[in-house]
Short mmCIF file of C-alpha atoms and ligand atoms in Angstrom, two decimals:
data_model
loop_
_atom_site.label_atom_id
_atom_site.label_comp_id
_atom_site.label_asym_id
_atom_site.label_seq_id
_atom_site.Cartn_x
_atom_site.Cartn_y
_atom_site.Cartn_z
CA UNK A 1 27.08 4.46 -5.43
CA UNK A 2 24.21 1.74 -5.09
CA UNK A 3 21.83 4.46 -5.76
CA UNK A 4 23.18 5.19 -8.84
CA UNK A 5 23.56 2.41 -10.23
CA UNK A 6 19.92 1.12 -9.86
CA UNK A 7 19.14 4.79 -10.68
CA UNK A 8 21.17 4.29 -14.15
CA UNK A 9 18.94 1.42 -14.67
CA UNK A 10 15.87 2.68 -14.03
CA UNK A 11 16.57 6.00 -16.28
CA UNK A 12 17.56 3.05 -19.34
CA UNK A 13 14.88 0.86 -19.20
CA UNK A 14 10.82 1.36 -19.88
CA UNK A 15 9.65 -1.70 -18.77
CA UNK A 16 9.40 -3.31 -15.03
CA UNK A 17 8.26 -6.31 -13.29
CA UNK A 18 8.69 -6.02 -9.72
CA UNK A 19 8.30 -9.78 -7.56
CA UNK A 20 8.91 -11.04 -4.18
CA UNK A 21 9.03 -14.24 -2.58
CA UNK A 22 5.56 -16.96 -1.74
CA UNK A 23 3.99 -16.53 0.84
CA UNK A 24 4.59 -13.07 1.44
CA UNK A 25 4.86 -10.47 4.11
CA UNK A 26 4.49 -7.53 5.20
CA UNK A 27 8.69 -6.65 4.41
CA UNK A 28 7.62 -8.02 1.12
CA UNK A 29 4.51 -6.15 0.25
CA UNK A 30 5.61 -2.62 1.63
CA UNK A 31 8.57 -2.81 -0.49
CA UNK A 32 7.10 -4.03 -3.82
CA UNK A 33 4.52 -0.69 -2.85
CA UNK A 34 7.34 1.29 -1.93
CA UNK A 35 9.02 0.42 -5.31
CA UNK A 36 5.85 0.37 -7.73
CA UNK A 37 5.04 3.85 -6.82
CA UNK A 38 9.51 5.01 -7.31
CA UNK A 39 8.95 3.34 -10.64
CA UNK A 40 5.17 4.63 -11.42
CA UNK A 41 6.38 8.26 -10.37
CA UNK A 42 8.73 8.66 -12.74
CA UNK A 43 6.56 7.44 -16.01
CA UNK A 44 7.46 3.75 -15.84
CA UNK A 45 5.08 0.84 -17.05
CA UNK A 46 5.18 -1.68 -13.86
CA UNK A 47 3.75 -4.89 -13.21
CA UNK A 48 3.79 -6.28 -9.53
CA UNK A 49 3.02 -10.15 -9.64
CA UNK A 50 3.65 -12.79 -6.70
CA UNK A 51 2.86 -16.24 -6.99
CA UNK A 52 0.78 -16.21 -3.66
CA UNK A 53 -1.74 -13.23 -3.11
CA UNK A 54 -1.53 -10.15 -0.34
CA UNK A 55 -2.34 -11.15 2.63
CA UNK A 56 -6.00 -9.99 4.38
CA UNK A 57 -4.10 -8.48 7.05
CA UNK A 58 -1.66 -6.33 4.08
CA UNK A 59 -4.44 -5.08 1.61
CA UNK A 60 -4.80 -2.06 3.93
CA UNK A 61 -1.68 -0.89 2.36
CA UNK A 62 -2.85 1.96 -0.06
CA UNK A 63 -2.25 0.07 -3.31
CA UNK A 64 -2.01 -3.22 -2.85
CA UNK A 65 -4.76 -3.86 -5.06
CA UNK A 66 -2.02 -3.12 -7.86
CA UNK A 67 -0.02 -6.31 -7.06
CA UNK A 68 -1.36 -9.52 -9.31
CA UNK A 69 -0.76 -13.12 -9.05
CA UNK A 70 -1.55 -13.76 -12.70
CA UNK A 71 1.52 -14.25 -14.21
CA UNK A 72 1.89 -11.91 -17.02
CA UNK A 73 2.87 -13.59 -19.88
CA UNK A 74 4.91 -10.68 -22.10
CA UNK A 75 8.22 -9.29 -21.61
CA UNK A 76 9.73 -6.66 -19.60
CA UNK A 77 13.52 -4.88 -20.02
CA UNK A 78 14.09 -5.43 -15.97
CA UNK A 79 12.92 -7.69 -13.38
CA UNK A 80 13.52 -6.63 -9.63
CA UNK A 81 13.32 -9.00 -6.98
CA UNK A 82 12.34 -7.65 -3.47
CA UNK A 83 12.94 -9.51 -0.17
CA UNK A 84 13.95 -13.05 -1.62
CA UNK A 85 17.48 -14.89 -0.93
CA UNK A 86 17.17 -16.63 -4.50
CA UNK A 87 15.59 -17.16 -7.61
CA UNK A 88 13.92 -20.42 -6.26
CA UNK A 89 11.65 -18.16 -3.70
CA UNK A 90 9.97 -16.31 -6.11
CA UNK A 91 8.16 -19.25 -6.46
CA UNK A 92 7.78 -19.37 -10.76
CA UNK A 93 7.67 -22.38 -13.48
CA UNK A 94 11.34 -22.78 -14.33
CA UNK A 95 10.25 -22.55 -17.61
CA UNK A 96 9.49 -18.71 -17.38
CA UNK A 97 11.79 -16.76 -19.44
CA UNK A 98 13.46 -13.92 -16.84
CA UNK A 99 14.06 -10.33 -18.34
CA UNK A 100 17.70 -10.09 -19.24
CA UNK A 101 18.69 -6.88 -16.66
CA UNK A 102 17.96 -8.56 -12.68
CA UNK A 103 17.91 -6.51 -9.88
CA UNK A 104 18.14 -7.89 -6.65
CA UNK A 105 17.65 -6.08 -3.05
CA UNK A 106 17.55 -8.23 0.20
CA UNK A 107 18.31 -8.44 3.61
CA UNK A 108 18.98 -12.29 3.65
CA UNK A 109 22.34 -13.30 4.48
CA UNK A 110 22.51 -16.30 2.25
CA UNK A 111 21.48 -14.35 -0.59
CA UNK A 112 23.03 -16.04 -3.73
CA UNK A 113 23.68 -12.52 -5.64
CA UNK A 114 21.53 -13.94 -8.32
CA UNK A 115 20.97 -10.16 -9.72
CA UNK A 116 22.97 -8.68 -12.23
CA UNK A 117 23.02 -5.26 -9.69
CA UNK A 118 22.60 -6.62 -6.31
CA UNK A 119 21.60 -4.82 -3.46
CA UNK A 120 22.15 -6.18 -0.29
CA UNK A 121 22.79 -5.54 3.02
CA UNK A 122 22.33 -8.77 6.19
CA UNK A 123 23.24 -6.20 8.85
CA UNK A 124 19.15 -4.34 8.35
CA UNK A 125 16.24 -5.58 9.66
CA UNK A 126 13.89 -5.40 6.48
CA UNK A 127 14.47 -5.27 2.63
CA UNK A 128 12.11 -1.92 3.18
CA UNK A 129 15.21 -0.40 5.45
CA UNK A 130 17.32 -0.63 2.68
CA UNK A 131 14.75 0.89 0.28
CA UNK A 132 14.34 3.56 3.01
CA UNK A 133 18.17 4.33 3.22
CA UNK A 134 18.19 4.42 -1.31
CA UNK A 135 15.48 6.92 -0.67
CA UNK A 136 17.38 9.11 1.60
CA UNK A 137 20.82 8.84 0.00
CA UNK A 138 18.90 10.06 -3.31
CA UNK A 139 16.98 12.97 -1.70
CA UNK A 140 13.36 11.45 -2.89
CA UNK A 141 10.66 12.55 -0.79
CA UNK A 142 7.81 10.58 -1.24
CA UNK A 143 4.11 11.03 0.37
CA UNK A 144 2.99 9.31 3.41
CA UNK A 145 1.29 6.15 2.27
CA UNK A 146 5.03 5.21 0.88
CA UNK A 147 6.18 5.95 4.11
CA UNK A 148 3.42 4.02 5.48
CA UNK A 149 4.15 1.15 3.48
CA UNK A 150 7.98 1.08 4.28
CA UNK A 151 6.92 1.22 8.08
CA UNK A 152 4.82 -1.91 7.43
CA UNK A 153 7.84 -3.95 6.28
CA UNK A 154 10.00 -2.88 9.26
CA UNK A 155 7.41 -3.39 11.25
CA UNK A 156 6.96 -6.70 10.67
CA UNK A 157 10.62 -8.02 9.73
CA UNK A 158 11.06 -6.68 13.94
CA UNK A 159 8.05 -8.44 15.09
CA UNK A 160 6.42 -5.50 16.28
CA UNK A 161 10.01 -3.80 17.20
CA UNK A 162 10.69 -6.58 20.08
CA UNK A 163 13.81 -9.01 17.88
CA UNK A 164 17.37 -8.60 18.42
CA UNK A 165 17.37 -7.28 14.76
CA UNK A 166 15.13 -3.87 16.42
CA UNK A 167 18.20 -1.79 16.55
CA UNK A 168 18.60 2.33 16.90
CA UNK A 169 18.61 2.55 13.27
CA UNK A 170 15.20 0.53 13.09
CA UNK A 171 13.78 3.10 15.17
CA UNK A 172 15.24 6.07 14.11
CA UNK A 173 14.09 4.96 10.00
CA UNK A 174 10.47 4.05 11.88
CA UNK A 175 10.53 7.83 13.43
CA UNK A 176 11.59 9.44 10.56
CA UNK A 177 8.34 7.56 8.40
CA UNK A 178 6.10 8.55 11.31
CA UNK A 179 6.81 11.67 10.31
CA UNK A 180 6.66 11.62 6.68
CA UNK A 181 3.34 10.35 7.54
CA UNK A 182 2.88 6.46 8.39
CA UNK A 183 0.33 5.82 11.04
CA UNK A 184 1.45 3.75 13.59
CA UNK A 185 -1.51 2.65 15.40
CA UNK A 186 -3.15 1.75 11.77
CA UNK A 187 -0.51 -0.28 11.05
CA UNK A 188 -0.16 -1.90 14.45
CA UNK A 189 -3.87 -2.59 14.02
CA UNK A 190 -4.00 -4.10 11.03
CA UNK A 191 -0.92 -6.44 11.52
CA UNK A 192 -1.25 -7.68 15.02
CA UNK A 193 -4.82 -6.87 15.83
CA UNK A 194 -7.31 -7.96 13.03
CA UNK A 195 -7.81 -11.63 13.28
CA UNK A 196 -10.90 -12.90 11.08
CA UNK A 197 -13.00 -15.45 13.42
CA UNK A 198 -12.47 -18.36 11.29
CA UNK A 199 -8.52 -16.64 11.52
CA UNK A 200 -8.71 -16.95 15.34
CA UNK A 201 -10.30 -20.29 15.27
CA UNK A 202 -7.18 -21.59 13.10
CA UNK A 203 -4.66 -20.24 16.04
CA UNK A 204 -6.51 -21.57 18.53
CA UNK A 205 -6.43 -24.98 16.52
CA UNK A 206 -2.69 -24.32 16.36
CA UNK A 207 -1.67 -23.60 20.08
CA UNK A 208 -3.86 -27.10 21.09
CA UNK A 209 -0.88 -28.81 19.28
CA UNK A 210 1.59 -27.23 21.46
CA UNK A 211 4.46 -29.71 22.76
CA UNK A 212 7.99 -29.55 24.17
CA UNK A 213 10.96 -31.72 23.30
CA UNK A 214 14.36 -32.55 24.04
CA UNK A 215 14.06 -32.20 27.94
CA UNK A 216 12.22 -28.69 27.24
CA UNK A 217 14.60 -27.10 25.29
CA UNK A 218 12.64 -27.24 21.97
CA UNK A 219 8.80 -26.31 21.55
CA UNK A 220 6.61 -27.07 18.58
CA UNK A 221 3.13 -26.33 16.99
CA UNK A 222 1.77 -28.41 14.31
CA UNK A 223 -0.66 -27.06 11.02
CA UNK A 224 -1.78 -29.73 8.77
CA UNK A 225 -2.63 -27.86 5.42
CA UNK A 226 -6.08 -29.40 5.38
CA UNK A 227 -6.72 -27.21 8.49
CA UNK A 228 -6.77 -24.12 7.11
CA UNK A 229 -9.56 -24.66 4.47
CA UNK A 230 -11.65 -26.72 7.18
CA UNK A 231 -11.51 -23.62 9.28
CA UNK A 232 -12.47 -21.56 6.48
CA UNK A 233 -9.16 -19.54 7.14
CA UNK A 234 -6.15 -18.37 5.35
CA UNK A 235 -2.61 -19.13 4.93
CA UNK A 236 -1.64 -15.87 6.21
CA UNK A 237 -3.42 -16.15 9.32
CA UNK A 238 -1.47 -18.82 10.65
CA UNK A 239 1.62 -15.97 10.61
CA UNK A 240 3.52 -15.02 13.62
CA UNK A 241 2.30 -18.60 15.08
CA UNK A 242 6.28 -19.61 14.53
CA UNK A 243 7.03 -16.62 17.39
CA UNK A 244 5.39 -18.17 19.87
CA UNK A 245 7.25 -21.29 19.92
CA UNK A 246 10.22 -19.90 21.70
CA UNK A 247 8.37 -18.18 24.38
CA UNK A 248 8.68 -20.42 27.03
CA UNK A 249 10.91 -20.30 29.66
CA UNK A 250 13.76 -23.18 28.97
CA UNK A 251 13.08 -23.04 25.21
CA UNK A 252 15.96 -22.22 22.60
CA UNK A 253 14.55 -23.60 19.71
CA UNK A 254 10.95 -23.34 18.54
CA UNK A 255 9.29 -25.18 15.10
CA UNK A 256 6.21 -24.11 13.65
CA UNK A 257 5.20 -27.33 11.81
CA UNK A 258 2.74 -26.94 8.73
CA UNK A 259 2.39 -30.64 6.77
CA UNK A 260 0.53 -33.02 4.51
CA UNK A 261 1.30 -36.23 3.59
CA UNK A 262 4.14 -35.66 1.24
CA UNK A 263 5.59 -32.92 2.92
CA UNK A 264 6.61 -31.26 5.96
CA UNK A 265 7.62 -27.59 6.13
CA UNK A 266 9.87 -26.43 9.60
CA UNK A 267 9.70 -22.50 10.47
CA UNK A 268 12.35 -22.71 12.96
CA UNK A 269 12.90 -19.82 15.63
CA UNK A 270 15.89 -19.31 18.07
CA UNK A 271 16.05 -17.42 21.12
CA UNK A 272 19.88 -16.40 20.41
CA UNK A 273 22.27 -19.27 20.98
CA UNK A 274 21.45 -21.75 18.30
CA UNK A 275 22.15 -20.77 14.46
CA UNK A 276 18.76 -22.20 13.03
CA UNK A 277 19.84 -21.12 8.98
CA UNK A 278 22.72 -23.12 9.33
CA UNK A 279 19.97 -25.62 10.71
CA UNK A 280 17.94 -24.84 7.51
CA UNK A 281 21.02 -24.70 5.31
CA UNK A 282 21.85 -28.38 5.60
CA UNK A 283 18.62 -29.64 4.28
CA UNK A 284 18.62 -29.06 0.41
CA UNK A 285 16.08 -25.75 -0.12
CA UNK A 286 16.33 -24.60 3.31
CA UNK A 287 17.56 -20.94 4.50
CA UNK A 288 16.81 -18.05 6.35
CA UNK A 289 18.24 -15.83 9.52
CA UNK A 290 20.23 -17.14 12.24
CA UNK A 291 17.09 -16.64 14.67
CA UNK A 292 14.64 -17.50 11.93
CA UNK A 293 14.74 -20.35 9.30
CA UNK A 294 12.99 -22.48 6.99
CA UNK A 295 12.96 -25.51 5.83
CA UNK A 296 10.93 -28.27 3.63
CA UNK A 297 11.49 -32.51 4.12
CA UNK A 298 9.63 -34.25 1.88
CA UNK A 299 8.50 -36.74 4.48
CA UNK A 300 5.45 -37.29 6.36
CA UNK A 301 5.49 -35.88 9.39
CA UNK A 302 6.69 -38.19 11.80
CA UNK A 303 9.67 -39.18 9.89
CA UNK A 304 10.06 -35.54 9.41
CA UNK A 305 10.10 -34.90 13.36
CA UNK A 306 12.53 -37.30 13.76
CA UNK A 307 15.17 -36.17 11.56
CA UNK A 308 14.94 -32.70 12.56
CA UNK A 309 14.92 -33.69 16.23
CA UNK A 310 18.18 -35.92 15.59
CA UNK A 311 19.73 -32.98 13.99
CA UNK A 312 18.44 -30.31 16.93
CA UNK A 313 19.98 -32.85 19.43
CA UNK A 314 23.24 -32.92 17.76
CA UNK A 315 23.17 -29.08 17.70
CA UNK A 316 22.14 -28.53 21.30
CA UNK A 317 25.13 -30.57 23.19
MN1 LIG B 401 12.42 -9.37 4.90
#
């Protein structure tokens, strides 16, 4: 049924852009990959453009090289949005005029249904797992760096297969593209053990913020923006620091805290009882999972702390 219809529209159109949301990951880039070569396969002209570049740790990914982050200014029949709860987190100049036919396929469960066909499902763990199951129900069989790719985005929407969203399905997809041919232990490599120095030096950085609020219940770990260009780093080396806020004992909510002096940006984790995207949710621009949010106060960062450690209080009577 969902096949078809996104089937329908890729037989009636010639023209595809294919985006996903800033700063992205892994979910994100092995499903725009997945989805450029579905689209490239069958005679299509795509364009893959994201406002923020592949990460070091992603370019790996055979292809990646094909996704831009120069906007291309001419038109396309269909734009499909990968991975991204709304229009908002593609990141764009308002002022960019959007193809008339939207797709949209997510996992995010307060996805707006922005698309005109909308694919979604909150109950998988990555946007590449429901990819994976349009592949299936079709019959496509596609060579392994596809499958590599789509085990890249389920890889990392699971955190390396150990959240609560790693479920028998998860595993049984990840089996099935180990063997259509994705290697594990490249991936694994790539994603969790290929820090750049000046990469490592920005973690380390990171953990010497460490602090715990709220009578231990809530960790944090500050970035300032600056940091990462004093380092000589990357933004996408600071990723995965949000996991290890909730890692202590006695923690159920954990903040990974990047700022400047306008702004400060929350990626909030919870270990399972407190619902941090309804957290997220009640600050304008904020969303995300119920174990993993985000949200932006344009404050400096002490104000900043304070609200969101009024509201955390609040939440964990
Ligand atoms: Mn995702």
């Amino acid at each position: 049924m969902t096949w078809s219809k996104l089937n329908a529209i890729i037989e009636q159109n010639t023209s595809f852009l294919v985006s996903s949301h800033i700063s992205p990951d892994g979910d994100c880039i092995g499903s725009q990959l997945a989805c450029y070569w579905l689209l490239a396969e069958r005679g299509k002209d795509v364009v893959v453009y994201n406002a923020d570049p592949v990460p070091r740790k992603l370019s790996f990914l055979p292809g990646a090289q094909v996704i831009t982050t120069t906007f291309p200014r001419r038109t396309f029949d269909v734009l499909i949005v990968l991975d991204a709860s709304n229009r908002d987190r593609l990141g764009w100049d308002s002022s960019v005029p959007v193809p008339s036919c939207v797709v949209n396929i997510d996992h995010h469960q307060d996805n707006t249904a922005f698309g005109d066909c909308n694919i979604l499902d909150s109950t998988v763990a990555a946007t590449g797992q429901i990819l994976y199951a349009l592949f299936s129900d079709a019959g496509i069989s596609y060579p392994p760096h596809v499958a590599q790719a789509l085990y890249a985005a389920i890889m990392t929407d699971t955190g390396g297969f150990r959240f609560s969203n790693t479920t028998g399905t998860v595993l049984r997809t990840c089996a099935d593209l180990a063997d259509r041919g994705a290697d594990c232990a490249e991936v694994y490599r790539h994603l969790y053990a290929s820090d750049s120095q000046n990469g490592l030096t920005l973690k380390a950085r990171i953990w010497s913020t460490l602090a715990f609020h709220l009578g231990g219940r809530v960790c944090t770990m500050e970035l300032p923006m600056g940091l990462i260009n004093e380092v000589g780093a990357e933004y996408g080396d600071s990723e995965g620091m949000a996991d290890f806020t909730i890692t202590a004992e006695g923690v159920e909510v954990g903040m990974l805290i990047k700022y400047n002096e306008r702004e400060t940006h929350f990626s909030m984790r919870s270990t399972g009882r407190i619902d941090v995207g309804s957290i997220a949710r009640s600050i304008p621009g904020g969303g995300g999972h119920m174990n993993a949010a985000g949200c932006t106060l344009y404050l400096p960062l002490p104000d900043a702390m304070r609200r969101l450690l009024a509201i955390l209080e609040g939440t964990l009577e």
